[in-house]
Amino acid sequence: MSNTLLEVKNLKKYFKTTKGMLHAVDDISFTINRGETLGLVGESGCGKSTTGRVVLRLLESTAGEVLFGGADVLAFNKKELRRFRENAQIVFQDPFASLNPRMTVAEIIGEPLVINKKTSNRADLYKRVIKLMDTVGLASRFENSYPHELDGGRRQRIGIARALALNPSFIVQDEPVSALDVSIQAQILNLMDELQKEFKLTYLFISHDLGVIKHVSKNIAVMYLGKIVEMSDYSSIFKNPLHPYTKALLSAIPIPRVDKKRERIILEGDVPNPIEPPPGCRFYGRCFCRKDICKDTDPELKQVSETRFVACHVAT
């Protein structure tokens, strides 16, 4: 059996607008091995959340392939798609908006089991719900509580428990801690790490924060305006970033020591219009080391070492 669980090939997602086609995801490719985490990072609007939704077919793609265990998800019929969604789940960014406010904690966690007919009776359902609550560190006394009665950390634990209900092997983590306080963020990140080890889960972890990505991901893909501009293992990217955009992102991470300083790279200019992206490098207007070739020629994502890919005329 291949070690690769998810392989995305030349994936595109365009949205039709009154002003033209918005290029949200524009020809990206990556792979994730079983039991590993790929961190997808970039600023707001770069297309990373759209990527996660297209991979799960919550949104239909414009072009490309999404191979899950070797099978093309984008070609699944309704029956195959239902089976796939038992094996691939998502944890959303806003734990309050993603939970039904009229359902109790127990009802929310148990809903996937009921819909997919995974329990034979109410006693079995209750037992499995309580076990899931215990797995994510949620006290059983909250079983009859409603989402608005709980804090953000507990709400996100409900979302994680719901995602685990059908025993998936793959979970898209869409900014799962960005809406939480810093101390709660650490608890949720530690929980997801423990769950990954216990259940051998594979994650696509989406975030705008490289500081968070560093602690959860073995490999990192940096995304800018619908394109992946750099991809490598986390240690290579943090020690020696190649793409100017990656360097700028890293320079924004605070260093918690007064005796150490990092030179901050301030990006000037505006993000190009995704409806009419420029013909050359999309980072050209904000790049601090651009060349003439960058204006008209779009750089390809090229392999520059065994584990490293970069799309930059200057870096390569």
Short mmCIF file of C-alpha atoms in Angstrom, two decimals:
data_model
loop_
_atom_site.label_atom_id
_atom_site.label_comp_id
_atom_site.label_asym_id
_atom_site.label_seq_id
_atom_site.Cartn_x
_atom_site.Cartn_y
_atom_site.Cartn_z
CA MET A 1 0.00 0.00 0.00
CA SER A 2 1.27 3.45 -0.96
CA ASN A 3 2.30 5.75 1.89
CA THR A 4 0.57 8.67 0.14
CA LEU A 5 -2.99 9.24 1.37
CA LEU A 6 -3.88 12.46 -0.46
CA GLU A 7 -2.52 13.69 -3.78
CA VAL A 8 -3.76 16.95 -5.29
CA LYS A 9 -2.89 17.56 -8.95
CA ASN A 10 -3.28 20.87 -10.81
CA LEU A 11 -6.31 21.85 -8.74
CA LYS A 12 -8.25 24.93 -9.81
CA LYS A 13 -11.28 26.67 -8.37
CA TYR A 14 -12.69 29.75 -10.08
CA PHE A 15 -15.77 31.65 -8.93
CA LYS A 16 -17.99 33.43 -11.41
CA THR A 17 -18.55 37.11 -10.51
CA THR A 18 -20.14 40.04 -12.30
CA LYS A 19 -16.66 41.34 -13.14
CA GLY A 20 -15.20 38.03 -14.36
CA MET A 21 -13.78 34.76 -13.04
CA LEU A 22 -12.17 35.02 -9.62
CA HIS A 23 -9.09 32.76 -9.47
CA ALA A 24 -9.35 31.52 -5.87
CA VAL A 25 -7.21 28.39 -6.39
CA ASP A 26 -5.10 28.39 -9.53
CA ASP A 27 -3.27 25.20 -10.51
CA ILE A 28 -1.81 23.85 -7.26
CA SER A 29 -0.38 20.41 -6.50
CA PHE A 30 0.74 18.72 -3.27
CA THR A 31 0.76 15.34 -1.49
CA ILE A 32 0.22 14.28 2.12
CA ASN A 33 1.54 11.00 3.49
CA ARG A 34 -0.46 8.84 5.91
CA GLY A 35 -0.20 9.98 9.50
CA GLU A 36 1.48 13.28 8.60
CA THR A 37 0.43 16.94 8.53
CA LEU A 38 0.77 19.43 5.71
CA GLY A 39 0.50 23.02 6.88
CA LEU A 40 -1.06 25.32 4.28
CA VAL A 41 -0.22 28.91 5.17
CA GLY A 42 -0.90 32.33 3.67
CA GLU A 43 -2.64 35.62 4.33
CA SER A 44 -6.41 36.06 4.20
CA GLY A 45 -7.86 35.67 0.72
CA CYS A 46 -5.04 33.55 -0.69
CA GLY A 47 -7.33 30.54 -1.31
CA LYS A 48 -6.20 28.17 1.42
CA SER A 49 -9.65 27.58 2.97
CA THR A 50 -11.14 27.17 -0.50
CA THR A 51 -8.51 24.50 -1.16
CA GLY A 52 -9.61 22.53 1.90
CA ARG A 53 -13.24 22.71 0.90
CA VAL A 54 -12.58 21.64 -2.68
CA VAL A 55 -10.49 18.68 -1.47
CA LEU A 56 -13.52 17.48 0.54
CA ARG A 57 -15.90 18.40 -2.30
CA LEU A 58 -17.80 20.86 -0.15
CA LEU A 59 -17.12 23.02 -3.20
CA GLU A 60 -16.88 21.61 -6.71
CA SER A 61 -13.55 22.14 -8.48
CA THR A 62 -13.05 23.92 -11.79
CA ALA A 63 -10.28 21.54 -12.88
CA GLY A 64 -7.67 19.13 -11.52
CA GLU A 65 -7.58 15.89 -9.55
CA VAL A 66 -7.90 14.98 -5.88
CA LEU A 67 -6.69 11.43 -5.29
CA PHE A 68 -7.58 9.92 -1.93
CA GLY A 69 -6.01 6.51 -1.49
CA GLY A 70 -5.53 6.47 -5.27
CA ALA A 71 -9.21 7.15 -6.11
CA ASP A 72 -10.28 10.45 -7.70
CA VAL A 73 -12.63 12.17 -5.24
CA LEU A 74 -13.83 14.59 -7.92
CA ALA A 75 -15.23 11.67 -9.95
CA PHE A 76 -17.12 10.00 -7.07
CA ASN A 77 -20.85 9.35 -7.43
CA LYS A 78 -23.23 10.02 -4.52
CA LYS A 79 -22.68 6.63 -2.90
CA GLU A 80 -18.89 6.83 -3.19
CA LEU A 81 -18.90 10.43 -1.95
CA ARG A 82 -20.93 9.46 1.13
CA ARG A 83 -18.44 6.71 1.92
CA PHE A 84 -15.54 9.12 1.39
CA ARG A 85 -17.01 11.66 3.79
CA GLU A 86 -17.05 9.08 6.55
CA ASN A 87 -13.30 8.89 6.08
CA ALA A 88 -12.59 12.60 5.58
CA GLN A 89 -13.84 15.29 7.94
CA ILE A 90 -13.31 19.00 8.68
CA VAL A 91 -12.91 21.16 11.78
CA PHE A 92 -14.07 24.70 11.04
CA GLN A 93 -12.53 28.02 12.04
CA ASP A 94 -15.42 29.43 14.06
CA PRO A 95 -16.53 26.86 16.64
CA PHE A 96 -19.73 28.78 17.38
CA ALA A 97 -20.92 29.32 13.80
CA SER A 98 -20.23 25.67 12.89
CA LEU A 99 -22.44 24.25 15.67
CA ASN A 100 -26.24 24.11 15.66
CA PRO A 101 -27.35 26.42 18.50
CA ARG A 102 -30.60 24.46 18.97
CA MET A 103 -28.86 21.15 19.61
CA THR A 104 -27.21 20.00 22.82
CA VAL A 105 -23.58 18.89 22.95
CA ALA A 106 -24.60 15.23 22.96
CA GLU A 107 -26.93 15.72 19.99
CA ILE A 108 -24.26 17.54 17.95
CA ILE A 109 -21.61 14.88 18.55
CA GLY A 110 -24.05 12.04 17.98
CA GLU A 111 -25.60 13.46 14.79
CA PRO A 112 -23.04 11.87 12.38
CA LEU A 113 -23.60 8.50 14.03
CA VAL A 114 -27.38 8.82 13.66
CA ILE A 115 -27.28 10.03 10.04
CA ASN A 116 -24.91 7.26 8.99
CA LYS A 117 -26.74 4.63 11.07
CA LYS A 118 -23.67 3.63 13.06
CA THR A 119 -25.55 2.79 16.24
CA SER A 120 -28.24 0.19 16.86
CA ASN A 121 -29.99 1.79 19.84
CA ARG A 122 -30.04 4.89 22.05
CA ALA A 123 -27.95 3.26 24.76
CA ASP A 124 -25.16 2.49 22.29
CA LEU A 125 -25.37 6.02 20.88
CA TYR A 126 -25.12 7.55 24.36
CA LYS A 127 -22.14 5.36 25.23
CA ARG A 128 -20.26 6.37 22.07
CA VAL A 129 -21.02 10.07 22.55
CA ILE A 130 -19.70 10.02 26.13
CA LYS A 131 -16.57 8.19 24.95
CA LEU A 132 -15.98 10.83 22.24
CA MET A 133 -16.42 13.61 24.81
CA ASP A 134 -13.87 11.93 27.04
CA THR A 135 -11.48 11.50 24.09
CA VAL A 136 -11.40 15.26 23.42
CA GLY A 137 -11.28 16.24 27.09
CA LEU A 138 -14.88 17.42 27.39
CA ALA A 139 -16.52 16.62 30.73
CA SER A 140 -19.66 14.51 30.51
CA ARG A 141 -21.56 17.07 32.61
CA PHE A 142 -21.79 19.24 29.49
CA GLU A 143 -23.75 16.64 27.52
CA ASN A 144 -27.03 18.57 27.85
CA SER A 145 -25.47 22.03 27.46
CA TYR A 146 -25.94 24.23 24.40
CA PRO A 147 -23.03 25.81 22.45
CA HIS A 148 -23.78 29.36 23.70
CA GLU A 149 -23.32 28.17 27.29
CA LEU A 150 -19.70 27.11 26.68
CA ASP A 151 -16.46 28.95 25.98
CA GLY A 152 -14.60 28.87 22.67
CA GLY A 153 -12.20 26.10 23.66
CA ARG A 154 -14.98 23.74 24.69
CA ARG A 155 -16.95 24.56 21.54
CA GLN A 156 -13.97 23.62 19.42
CA ARG A 157 -13.63 20.36 21.34
CA ILE A 158 -17.24 19.64 20.34
CA GLY A 159 -16.31 20.23 16.69
CA ILE A 160 -13.31 17.91 17.00
CA ALA A 161 -15.40 15.19 18.69
CA ARG A 162 -17.99 15.46 15.91
CA ALA A 163 -15.22 15.13 13.30
CA LEU A 164 -13.91 11.99 15.06
CA ALA A 165 -17.32 10.33 15.37
CA LEU A 166 -17.05 8.26 12.17
CA ASN A 167 -13.40 7.25 12.73
CA PRO A 168 -11.93 9.21 9.79
CA SER A 169 -8.35 8.87 8.60
CA PHE A 170 -8.11 12.42 7.19
CA ILE A 171 -9.17 15.75 8.71
CA VAL A 172 -8.98 19.25 7.24
CA GLN A 173 -8.20 21.66 10.07
CA ASP A 174 -9.41 25.04 8.78
CA GLU A 175 -7.89 27.71 11.05
CA PRO A 176 -9.05 25.67 14.08
CA VAL A 177 -7.43 27.90 16.73
CA SER A 178 -7.46 31.40 15.18
CA ALA A 179 -10.69 32.37 17.01
CA LEU A 180 -9.37 31.21 20.40
CA ASP A 181 -7.31 32.83 23.15
CA VAL A 182 -3.58 32.01 23.11
CA SER A 183 -3.70 29.75 26.17
CA ILE A 184 -6.67 27.85 24.74
CA GLN A 185 -4.90 27.61 21.37
CA ALA A 186 -2.07 25.66 23.00
CA GLN A 187 -4.54 23.22 24.59
CA ILE A 188 -6.33 22.55 21.31
CA LEU A 189 -3.06 22.14 19.38
CA ASN A 190 -1.79 19.67 21.97
CA LEU A 191 -5.09 17.79 21.81
CA MET A 192 -4.92 17.50 18.00
CA ASP A 193 -1.34 16.25 18.24
CA GLU A 194 -2.35 13.59 20.77
CA LEU A 195 -5.31 12.51 18.64
CA GLN A 196 -3.13 12.25 15.55
CA LYS A 197 -0.74 9.92 17.33
CA GLU A 198 -3.49 7.84 18.93
CA PHE A 199 -5.65 7.39 15.83
CA LYS A 200 -2.93 7.75 13.15
CA LEU A 201 -4.75 10.71 11.60
CA THR A 202 -3.64 12.67 8.55
CA TYR A 203 -4.15 16.45 8.64
CA LEU A 204 -4.33 19.31 6.18
CA PHE A 205 -3.78 22.17 8.63
CA ILE A 206 -4.79 25.57 7.27
CA SER A 207 -3.59 28.75 8.99
CA HIS A 208 -2.39 32.30 8.40
CA ASP A 209 0.06 31.96 11.30
CA LEU A 210 3.44 30.38 10.58
CA GLY A 211 4.13 30.31 14.32
CA VAL A 212 1.20 27.90 14.78
CA ILE A 213 2.05 25.93 11.64
CA LYS A 214 5.58 25.31 12.93
CA HIS A 215 4.28 23.36 15.94
CA VAL A 216 1.88 21.07 14.08
CA SER A 217 3.24 20.42 10.59
CA LYS A 218 6.03 18.27 9.27
CA ASN A 219 5.72 19.89 5.84
CA ILE A 220 4.60 23.40 4.90
CA ALA A 221 3.13 24.85 1.70
CA VAL A 222 3.10 28.64 1.43
CA MET A 223 0.25 30.04 -0.64
CA TYR A 224 -0.11 33.46 -2.25
CA LEU A 225 -3.10 34.61 -4.32
CA GLY A 226 -4.20 31.12 -5.39
CA LYS A 227 -0.69 29.73 -6.01
CA ILE A 228 1.74 27.69 -3.93
CA VAL A 229 4.99 29.68 -3.95
CA GLU A 230 7.13 27.48 -1.68
CA MET A 231 6.85 23.99 -0.21
CA SER A 232 9.23 22.05 2.00
CA ASP A 233 9.73 20.49 5.42
CA TYR A 234 9.25 22.97 8.25
CA SER A 235 12.90 23.05 9.37
CA SER A 236 14.17 24.04 5.91
CA ILE A 237 11.59 26.80 5.56
CA PHE A 238 12.27 28.25 8.99
CA LYS A 239 16.06 28.05 8.70
CA ASN A 240 16.39 29.18 5.10
CA PRO A 241 13.26 30.51 3.39
CA LEU A 242 13.77 30.96 -0.36
CA HIS A 243 10.72 32.84 -1.61
CA PRO A 244 10.53 36.57 -0.70
CA TYR A 245 6.94 36.15 0.48
CA THR A 246 7.95 33.35 2.87
CA LYS A 247 10.74 35.57 4.21
CA ALA A 248 8.22 38.34 4.87
CA LEU A 249 5.86 35.96 6.69
CA LEU A 250 8.66 34.63 8.88
CA SER A 251 9.85 38.14 9.74
CA ALA A 252 6.43 38.90 11.24
CA ILE A 253 6.67 36.11 13.86
CA PRO A 254 7.43 37.68 17.29
CA ILE A 255 10.53 36.48 19.15
CA PRO A 256 9.76 36.12 22.89
CA ARG A 257 13.20 37.38 23.96
CA VAL A 258 14.30 40.99 24.48
CA ASP A 259 17.95 40.21 23.61
CA LYS A 260 17.05 38.92 20.14
CA LYS A 261 15.65 40.89 17.24
CA ARG A 262 14.50 39.90 13.78
CA GLU A 263 14.60 42.33 10.90
CA ARG A 264 11.00 42.97 9.91
CA ILE A 265 10.21 42.94 6.20
CA ILE A 266 7.40 45.38 5.46
CA LEU A 267 5.65 44.60 2.20
CA GLU A 268 4.60 47.60 0.13
CA GLY A 269 2.00 47.80 -2.60
CA ASP A 270 -1.36 46.04 -2.90
CA VAL A 271 -2.38 42.44 -3.49
CA PRO A 272 -3.28 42.04 -7.21
CA ASN A 273 -6.89 41.59 -8.28
CA PRO A 274 -7.69 37.83 -8.23
CA ILE A 275 -10.26 38.39 -10.98
CA GLU A 276 -7.59 39.64 -13.36
CA PRO A 277 -4.28 38.29 -12.01
CA PRO A 278 -1.14 39.74 -13.63
CA PRO A 279 0.61 37.73 -16.38
CA GLY A 280 3.88 37.40 -14.48
CA CYS A 281 4.63 36.63 -10.84
CA ARG A 282 1.64 37.56 -8.67
CA PHE A 283 3.98 38.80 -5.95
CA TYR A 284 5.83 41.15 -8.34
CA GLY A 285 4.17 44.39 -7.18
CA ARG A 286 5.11 43.76 -3.52
CA CYS A 287 8.44 41.98 -3.95
CA PHE A 288 11.61 43.58 -2.58
CA CYS A 289 13.99 41.64 -4.88
CA ARG A 290 12.07 41.51 -8.17
CA LYS A 291 13.64 41.42 -11.59
CA ASP A 292 12.36 42.38 -15.04
CA ILE A 293 11.57 38.74 -15.90
CA CYS A 294 9.19 38.54 -12.95
CA LYS A 295 6.78 41.09 -14.44
CA ASP A 296 5.79 39.10 -17.52
CA THR A 297 6.79 35.47 -16.82
CA ASP A 298 4.93 33.46 -14.19
CA PRO A 299 7.48 31.26 -12.33
CA GLU A 300 6.73 27.53 -12.15
CA LEU A 301 6.90 25.62 -8.88
CA LYS A 302 10.23 23.85 -9.38
CA GLN A 303 12.00 21.25 -7.28
CA VAL A 304 15.30 22.68 -6.06
CA SER A 305 16.23 19.85 -3.65
CA GLU A 306 14.93 16.47 -2.54
CA THR A 307 12.17 17.95 -0.36
CA ARG A 308 12.02 21.54 -1.56
CA PHE A 309 9.94 23.35 -4.16
CA VAL A 310 9.85 27.06 -4.95
CA ALA A 311 8.20 29.27 -7.58
CA CYS A 312 10.56 32.22 -7.92
CA HIS A 313 12.88 33.50 -10.67
CA VAL A 314 15.20 35.07 -8.09
CA ALA A 315 15.40 32.09 -5.72
CA THR A 316 16.09 29.57 -8.47
#
